[in-house]
Every structure is written in structure tokens, then in C-alpha cells.
Amino acid sequence: MDILLERKSVRKYKNESVKEEDLNYMLRAAMSAPTARNTRCWSFIVVKDKETHKKIAAVHKNAQMILDAPLAVVIAGDTNLAYNDYLPQDCAAAAENLLLGAVAKGYGAVWCGVYGNRERQEHLEKLFNLPENIKAFALIVIGKPDDSSPAKNGWDPSKIKYEKW
């Protein structure tokens, strides 16, 4: 299985839980992502509680699929640890690795944007009682996919330039 080409945003899930060892694999994959100067400035909040899912969905209108998912992971970055302004890149690399880890274990996932949306960031930071230096970056919703559609073919040679624009 070529997880790089099979990864897709999955928004419909079967009523199945995520195995603990599979979740740990996904988190290990996320923590294998590169960070500027190896600061490892990210942290991960695993969210399984259905009441918390409802509170997230109440503010994050594009994350309604969380209501039917067994779990989600909030990726947060520590501004005290991040090198210069690389927190978004570091957390984004971890998010992509988490998504790929989900595919590798037979799950589907979707990245719901948080960083850059003040309302969503503040809501999650308050909901999870994050210290001032910890910034909510992304919400990754995970579950067994209830969607058999193929991954999109993103190949577009017109997007490739060689040596100069």
C-alpha cells in the first residue's frame, strides 16, 4: 500500500473504536516529523469524550464529522520551544505524519484547520486549559472509514518548474 498516494480526507466513519496500539503508532509517526532545530515543540491531546466532541463541533463548523468519530487529536505547539517562527511548519509536519500513520493502520482521518482562525484557536485553548505559550494548531479526526471513494489524483505536471519560474 502506498500511503502517500492513498491518503485522503475521510469525513465518514464506521462505529468502531481505534485500537490503542494503532493510536500509539499514529502518535509515534507524528513525533517522527522534523522540526526546526529539533525543538519538538508540539504536543498532542487525544480526545475521545463525546461531550468534548460536541463542544468542539459547536464552534468548529467544519469539524462536524467529529460527532460520529471515535476520537480526535488536537495538535498544539509550544511558543517557548519553537525555533523562531517555525511553529506552524513543525506542527504541520506532525499533522501530516499523523494522517499518514492513520492510513498505514487502516484508518481514515481529516485535518480540520485551527491555526490562523482566532475563534477556533481560542475556543480549543480554553476548552483544554492550555497555558498561554501553548497554541492550538490543528484538529485531526480519526476513525475507520465508512467511505470507499478512491483518493484524488493530485498529480499535475503544470505545477512543476525547473530551475526558475
Coordinates of N, CA and C in Angstrom, one line a residue:
M1 N 0.8 -1.2 0.0 CA 0.0 0.0 0.0 C 0.9 1.2 0.0
D2 N 0.6 2.1 -0.9 CA 1.4 3.4 -1.0 C 0.6 4.5 -0.2
I3 N 0.9 4.6 1.0 CA 0.1 5.5 1.9 C 0.2 7.0 1.4
L4 N 1.3 7.3 0.8 CA 1.4 8.7 0.3 C 0.4 9.1 -0.7
L5 N 0.1 8.1 -1.6 CA -0.9 8.4 -2.7 C -2.3 8.0 -2.3
E6 N -2.5 7.2 -1.3 CA -3.8 6.7 -0.8 C -4.4 7.6 0.2
R7 N -3.7 8.5 0.8 CA -4.2 9.4 1.9 C -5.3 10.3 1.3
K8 N -6.4 10.4 1.9 CA -7.4 11.3 1.5 C -8.1 11.8 2.8
S9 N -8.9 12.8 2.6 CA -9.6 13.4 3.8 C -10.9 12.5 3.9
V10 N -11.0 11.9 5.1 CA -12.2 11.0 5.4 C -13.1 11.7 6.4
R11 N -14.3 11.8 6.0 CA -15.3 12.5 6.9 C -16.4 11.7 7.4
K12 N -16.4 10.4 7.0 CA -17.5 9.5 7.5 C -16.8 8.2 8.1
Y13 N -17.3 7.9 9.3 CA -16.6 6.8 10.0 C -17.6 5.7 10.4
K14 N -17.1 4.5 10.5 CA -17.8 3.4 11.0 C -17.9 3.5 12.5
N15 N -18.8 2.8 13.1 CA -18.9 2.8 14.6 C -18.0 1.8 15.2
E16 N -16.7 2.1 15.0 CA -15.6 1.2 15.6 C -14.6 2.1 16.3
S17 N -14.1 1.6 17.3 CA -13.1 2.3 18.1 C -11.7 2.2 17.4
V18 N -10.8 3.0 17.9 CA -9.4 3.0 17.4 C -8.6 2.2 18.4
K19 N -7.9 1.2 17.9 CA -7.1 0.3 18.8 C -6.0 1.2 19.4
E20 N -5.7 1.0 20.7 CA -4.7 1.8 21.4 C -3.3 1.6 20.8
E21 N -3.0 0.4 20.4 CA -1.7 0.3 19.7 C -1.6 1.0 18.4
D22 N -2.7 1.1 17.7 CA -2.8 1.8 16.4 C -2.7 3.3 16.7
L23 N -3.3 3.8 17.7 CA -3.2 5.2 18.1 C -1.8 5.5 18.4
N24 N -1.2 4.7 19.2 CA 0.2 4.9 19.6 C 1.1 4.9 18.4
Y25 N 0.9 4.1 17.4 CA 1.6 4.1 16.2 C 1.5 5.5 15.5
M26 N 0.2 5.9 15.4 CA 0.0 7.2 14.7 C 0.7 8.4 15.4
L27 N 0.7 8.3 16.8 CA 1.3 9.4 17.5 C 2.8 9.3 17.4
R28 N 3.3 8.1 17.3 CA 4.8 7.9 17.1 C 5.2 8.4 15.7
A29 N 4.3 8.2 14.7 CA 4.6 8.7 13.4 C 4.6 10.3 13.5
A30 N 3.6 10.9 14.2 CA 3.6 12.3 14.3 C 4.8 12.8 14.9
M31 N 5.3 12.1 16.0 CA 6.5 12.6 16.7 C 7.8 12.3 15.9
S32 N 7.7 11.6 14.8 CA 8.9 11.4 13.9 C 9.0 12.5 12.9
A33 N 8.1 13.4 12.9 CA 8.2 14.5 12.0 C 9.4 15.5 12.3
P34 N 9.9 16.1 11.3 CA 11.0 17.0 11.5 C 10.6 18.3 12.2
T35 N 11.4 18.9 12.9 CA 11.2 20.2 13.5 C 12.4 21.1 13.3
A36 N 12.2 22.4 13.2 CA 13.4 23.3 13.1 C 14.2 23.1 14.4
R37 N 15.5 22.9 14.1 CA 16.5 22.7 15.2 C 16.1 21.6 16.2
N38 N 15.3 20.6 15.8 CA 14.9 19.5 16.6 C 14.2 20.0 17.9
T39 N 13.4 21.0 17.8 CA 12.8 21.6 19.1 C 11.7 20.7 19.6
R40 N 11.1 19.9 18.7 CA 9.9 19.0 19.1 C 8.9 19.8 19.9
C41 N 8.5 20.9 19.3 CA 7.7 21.9 20.0 C 6.2 21.5 20.1
W42 N 5.8 20.4 19.5 CA 4.4 20.0 19.5 C 4.1 19.1 20.7
S43 N 2.8 19.1 21.0 CA 2.2 18.2 21.9 C 0.8 17.7 21.3
F44 N 0.3 16.6 21.8 CA -0.9 16.0 21.3 C -1.9 15.7 22.4
I45 N -3.1 16.1 22.1 CA -4.2 15.9 23.1 C -5.2 14.9 22.4
V46 N -5.3 13.7 22.9 CA -6.2 12.7 22.4 C -7.6 13.0 23.0
V47 N -8.6 13.1 22.2 CA -9.9 13.4 22.7 C -10.9 12.3 22.2
K48 N -11.4 11.6 23.2 CA -12.4 10.5 23.0 C -13.7 10.8 23.6
D49 N -13.8 11.7 24.5 CA -15.0 12.1 25.2 C -16.1 12.7 24.3
K50 N -17.2 12.1 24.2 CA -18.3 12.6 23.2 C -18.8 14.0 23.6
E51 N -18.8 14.3 24.9 CA -19.3 15.7 25.3 C -18.3 16.7 24.8
T52 N -17.0 16.4 24.9 CA -15.9 17.3 24.4 C -16.1 17.4 22.9
H53 N -16.4 16.3 22.2 CA -16.6 16.3 20.7 C -17.7 17.3 20.4
K54 N -18.7 17.3 21.2 CA -19.9 18.2 20.9 C -19.4 19.7 21.1
K55 N -18.6 19.9 22.1 CA -18.1 21.3 22.4 C -17.2 21.8 21.3
I56 N -16.5 20.9 20.7 CA -15.6 21.3 19.6 C -16.5 21.6 18.3
A57 N -17.4 20.7 18.1 CA -18.3 20.9 16.9 C -19.2 22.1 17.0
A58 N -19.5 22.6 18.2 CA -20.3 23.8 18.4 C -19.6 25.0 17.9
V59 N -18.3 25.0 17.9 CA -17.5 26.2 17.4 C -16.9 25.9 16.1
H60 N -16.4 24.7 15.8 CA -15.7 24.4 14.6 C -16.7 23.8 13.6
K61 N -17.4 24.7 12.8 CA -18.4 24.2 11.9 C -18.0 23.3 10.8
N62 N -16.7 23.3 10.5 CA -16.1 22.4 9.5 C -15.7 21.1 10.1
A63 N -15.9 20.9 11.4 CA -15.5 19.6 12.1 C -16.7 18.8 12.6
Q64 N -17.8 18.9 11.9 CA -19.0 18.2 12.4 C -18.8 16.7 12.4
M65 N -17.9 16.2 11.5 CA -17.7 14.7 11.5 C -17.1 14.2 12.8
I66 N -16.6 15.1 13.7 CA -16.1 14.6 15.0 C -17.3 14.0 15.8
L67 N -18.5 14.4 15.5 CA -19.6 13.8 16.3 C -19.8 12.3 16.1
D68 N -19.4 11.8 14.9 CA -19.5 10.4 14.6 C -18.2 9.6 14.7
A69 N -17.1 10.3 15.1 CA -15.8 9.7 15.1 C -15.5 9.2 16.5
P70 N -14.7 8.1 16.6 CA -14.3 7.6 17.9 C -13.3 8.5 18.6
L71 N -12.5 9.3 17.9 CA -11.5 10.1 18.5 C -11.0 11.2 17.6
A72 N -10.4 12.2 18.2 CA -9.7 13.2 17.5 C -8.4 13.5 18.3
V73 N -7.5 14.2 17.6 CA -6.2 14.6 18.2 C -6.0 16.1 17.9
V74 N -5.9 16.8 19.0 CA -5.5 18.2 18.9 C -4.0 18.3 18.9
I75 N -3.5 19.0 17.9 CA -2.0 19.2 17.9 C -1.8 20.7 18.3
A76 N -1.0 20.8 19.3 CA -0.7 22.1 19.9 C 0.8 22.4 19.9
G77 N 1.2 23.6 19.7 CA 2.6 24.0 19.7 C 3.0 24.9 20.8
D78 N 4.2 24.7 21.3 CA 4.8 25.5 22.4 C 5.6 26.6 21.8
T79 N 5.1 27.8 22.0 CA 5.9 29.0 21.5 C 7.2 29.2 22.2
N80 N 7.3 28.7 23.4 CA 8.6 28.8 24.2 C 9.7 27.8 23.6
L81 N 9.2 26.8 23.0 CA 10.2 25.8 22.4 C 10.5 26.0 21.0
A82 N 9.5 26.5 20.2 CA 9.6 26.6 18.8 C 10.8 27.5 18.4
Y83 N 11.5 27.1 17.4 CA 12.7 27.9 16.9 C 12.1 29.0 16.0
N84 N 12.4 30.3 16.3 CA 11.9 31.4 15.6 C 10.4 31.3 15.3
D85 N 10.0 31.5 14.1 CA 8.6 31.4 13.8 C 8.2 30.1 13.1
Y86 N 8.9 29.0 13.4 CA 8.7 27.8 12.7 C 7.6 26.9 13.3
L87 N 6.9 27.3 14.4 CA 5.9 26.5 15.0 C 4.9 26.0 14.0
P88 N 4.3 26.8 13.1 CA 3.4 26.3 12.1 C 3.9 25.2 11.2
Q89 N 5.1 25.3 10.8 CA 5.7 24.3 9.9 C 6.0 23.0 10.7
D90 N 6.5 23.2 11.9 CA 6.7 22.0 12.8 C 5.4 21.2 13.1
C91 N 4.4 21.9 13.4 CA 3.1 21.3 13.7 C 2.5 20.7 12.5
A92 N 2.6 21.4 11.3 CA 2.1 20.9 10.1 C 2.7 19.6 9.7
A93 N 4.0 19.5 9.9 CA 4.8 18.2 9.6 C 4.2 17.1 10.5
A94 N 4.0 17.4 11.7 CA 3.5 16.4 12.6 C 2.1 16.0 12.2
A95 N 1.3 16.9 11.8 CA -0.1 16.6 11.4 C -0.1 15.7 10.2
E96 N 0.7 16.0 9.2 CA 0.8 15.2 8.0 C 1.2 13.7 8.4
N97 N 2.2 13.6 9.2 CA 2.7 12.3 9.6 C 1.6 11.5 10.4
L98 N 0.8 12.3 11.2 CA -0.3 11.6 11.9 C -1.3 11.1 10.9
L99 N -1.6 11.9 9.9 CA -2.6 11.5 8.8 C -2.1 10.2 8.1
L100 N -0.8 10.2 7.8 CA -0.2 9.1 7.1 C -0.2 7.9 8.0
G101 N 0.1 8.1 9.3 CA 0.1 7.0 10.2 C -1.3 6.3 10.3
A102 N -2.3 7.2 10.2 CA -3.7 6.6 10.3 C -4.0 5.7 9.1
V103 N -3.5 6.2 7.9 CA -3.7 5.4 6.7 C -3.0 4.1 6.8
A104 N -1.7 4.1 7.3 CA -0.9 2.9 7.4 C -1.6 1.9 8.3
K105 N -2.4 2.3 9.2 CA -3.1 1.3 10.1 C -4.5 1.1 9.7
G106 N -4.9 1.5 8.5 CA -6.3 1.2 8.0 C -7.4 2.2 8.5
Y107 N -7.0 3.3 9.0 CA -8.0 4.3 9.4 C -8.1 5.4 8.4
G108 N -9.1 6.2 8.6 CA -9.3 7.4 7.8 C -9.2 8.6 8.7
A109 N -8.8 9.7 8.2 CA -8.7 10.9 9.0 C -8.9 12.2 8.2
V110 N -9.1 13.3 8.9 CA -9.3 14.5 8.2 C -8.6 15.6 9.1
W111 N -7.9 16.5 8.4 CA -7.3 17.7 9.1 C -8.3 18.8 9.1
C112 N -8.7 19.2 10.3 CA -9.6 20.4 10.4 C -8.8 21.5 10.9
G113 N -8.7 22.6 10.1 CA -7.9 23.7 10.4 C -8.3 24.5 11.7
V114 N -7.3 24.9 12.4 CA -7.5 25.6 13.6 C -6.6 26.9 13.6
Y115 N -5.3 26.6 13.3 CA -4.3 27.7 13.4 C -4.7 28.8 12.3
G116 N -4.6 30.0 12.8 CA -5.0 31.1 11.9 C -6.4 31.6 12.0
N117 N -7.3 30.8 12.7 CA -8.6 31.1 12.9 C -8.8 31.4 14.4
R118 N -8.8 32.7 14.7 CA -8.7 33.1 16.1 C -9.8 32.5 17.0
E119 N -11.0 32.5 16.5 CA -12.1 31.9 17.2 C -11.9 30.4 17.6
R120 N -11.5 29.7 16.6 CA -11.2 28.2 16.8 C -10.1 28.0 17.8
Q121 N -9.0 28.8 17.6 CA -7.8 28.6 18.4 C -8.2 29.0 19.9
E122 N -8.8 30.1 20.1 CA -9.2 30.5 21.5 C -10.1 29.5 22.1
H123 N -11.1 29.0 21.3 CA -12.0 28.0 21.9 C -11.3 26.8 22.3
L124 N -10.4 26.2 21.5 CA -9.7 25.0 21.9 C -8.7 25.2 23.0
E125 N -8.1 26.4 23.0 CA -7.1 26.7 24.1 C -7.8 26.8 25.4
K126 N -9.0 27.4 25.4 CA -9.8 27.5 26.6 C -10.4 26.1 27.0
L127 N -10.9 25.4 26.1 CA -11.5 24.1 26.3 C -10.6 23.1 27.0
F128 N -9.3 23.2 26.5 CA -8.3 22.2 27.0 C -7.4 22.9 28.0
N129 N -7.7 24.1 28.5 CA -7.0 24.8 29.5 C -5.5 24.8 29.2
L130 N -5.2 25.3 28.0 CA -3.8 25.3 27.5 C -3.1 26.6 28.2
P131 N -1.9 26.4 28.6 CA -1.1 27.6 29.1 C -0.9 28.6 28.0
E132 N -0.6 29.8 28.3 CA -0.5 30.9 27.3 C 0.5 30.6 26.2
N133 N 1.5 29.9 26.5 CA 2.6 29.6 25.5 C 2.2 28.4 24.6
I134 N 1.1 27.7 24.9 CA 0.7 26.6 24.1 C -0.4 27.0 23.1
K135 N -0.2 26.9 21.8 CA -1.2 27.3 20.8 C -1.8 26.1 20.1
A136 N -3.1 26.1 20.1 CA -3.8 25.1 19.3 C -3.5 25.3 17.8
F137 N -3.2 24.2 17.2 CA -2.8 24.3 15.8 C -3.7 23.6 14.8
A138 N -4.1 22.3 15.1 CA -4.9 21.5 14.2 C -5.7 20.5 15.0
L139 N -6.8 20.1 14.4 CA -7.7 19.1 14.9 C -7.7 18.0 13.8
I140 N -7.2 16.8 14.2 CA -7.2 15.6 13.3 C -8.3 14.6 13.8
V141 N -9.3 14.4 13.0 CA -10.4 13.5 13.4 C -10.1 12.1 12.7
I142 N -10.2 11.1 13.5 CA -9.7 9.7 13.1 C -10.8 8.7 13.4
G143 N -10.9 7.7 12.4 CA -11.8 6.6 12.6 C -11.7 5.6 11.5
K144 N -12.3 4.5 11.6 CA -12.4 3.5 10.5 C -13.3 4.2 9.4
P145 N -12.8 4.3 8.2 CA -13.5 5.0 7.1 C -14.8 4.2 6.7
D146 N -15.9 5.0 6.6 CA -17.1 4.5 6.0 C -17.3 5.2 4.7
D147 N -16.3 5.1 3.9 CA -16.2 5.8 2.6 C -15.3 5.0 1.7
S148 N -15.8 4.5 0.6 CA -14.9 3.7 -0.3 C -14.4 4.5 -1.5
S149 N -14.7 5.7 -1.5 CA -14.2 6.5 -2.7 C -12.7 6.5 -2.8
P150 N -12.1 6.5 -4.0 CA -10.7 6.5 -4.1 C -10.1 7.8 -3.7
A151 N -8.8 7.8 -3.4 CA -8.1 9.1 -3.2 C -8.0 9.9 -4.5
K152 N -8.0 11.1 -4.3 CA -7.9 12.0 -5.5 C -6.5 11.9 -6.1
N153 N -6.4 12.0 -7.4 CA -5.1 12.0 -8.0 C -4.6 13.5 -8.1
G154 N -3.7 13.8 -7.3 CA -3.2 15.2 -7.2 C -2.1 15.5 -8.2
W155 N -1.7 14.6 -9.0 CA -0.6 14.8 -10.0 C -1.0 15.8 -11.0
D156 N -0.1 16.9 -11.1 CA -0.4 18.0 -12.0 C 1.0 18.5 -12.5
P157 N 1.5 18.0 -13.6 CA 2.8 18.4 -14.1 C 3.0 19.9 -14.3
S158 N 1.8 20.6 -14.5 CA 1.9 22.1 -14.7 C 2.4 22.8 -13.5
K159 N 2.3 22.2 -12.3 CA 2.7 22.8 -11.1 C 4.2 22.7 -10.8
I160 N 4.9 22.0 -11.7 CA 6.4 21.8 -11.6 C 7.2 22.7 -12.4
K161 N 8.1 23.4 -11.9 CA 9.0 24.3 -12.6 C 10.4 23.8 -12.3
Y162 N 11.3 23.9 -13.3 CA 12.7 23.5 -13.1 C 13.6 24.7 -13.2
E163 N 14.4 24.9 -12.2 CA 15.5 25.9 -12.2 C 15.0 27.3 -12.0
K164 N 13.9 27.7 -12.6 CA 13.3 29.0 -12.4 C 11.8 29.0 -12.8
W165 N 11.1 30.1 -12.5 CA 9.7 30.1 -12.8 C 9.5 30.2 -14.3

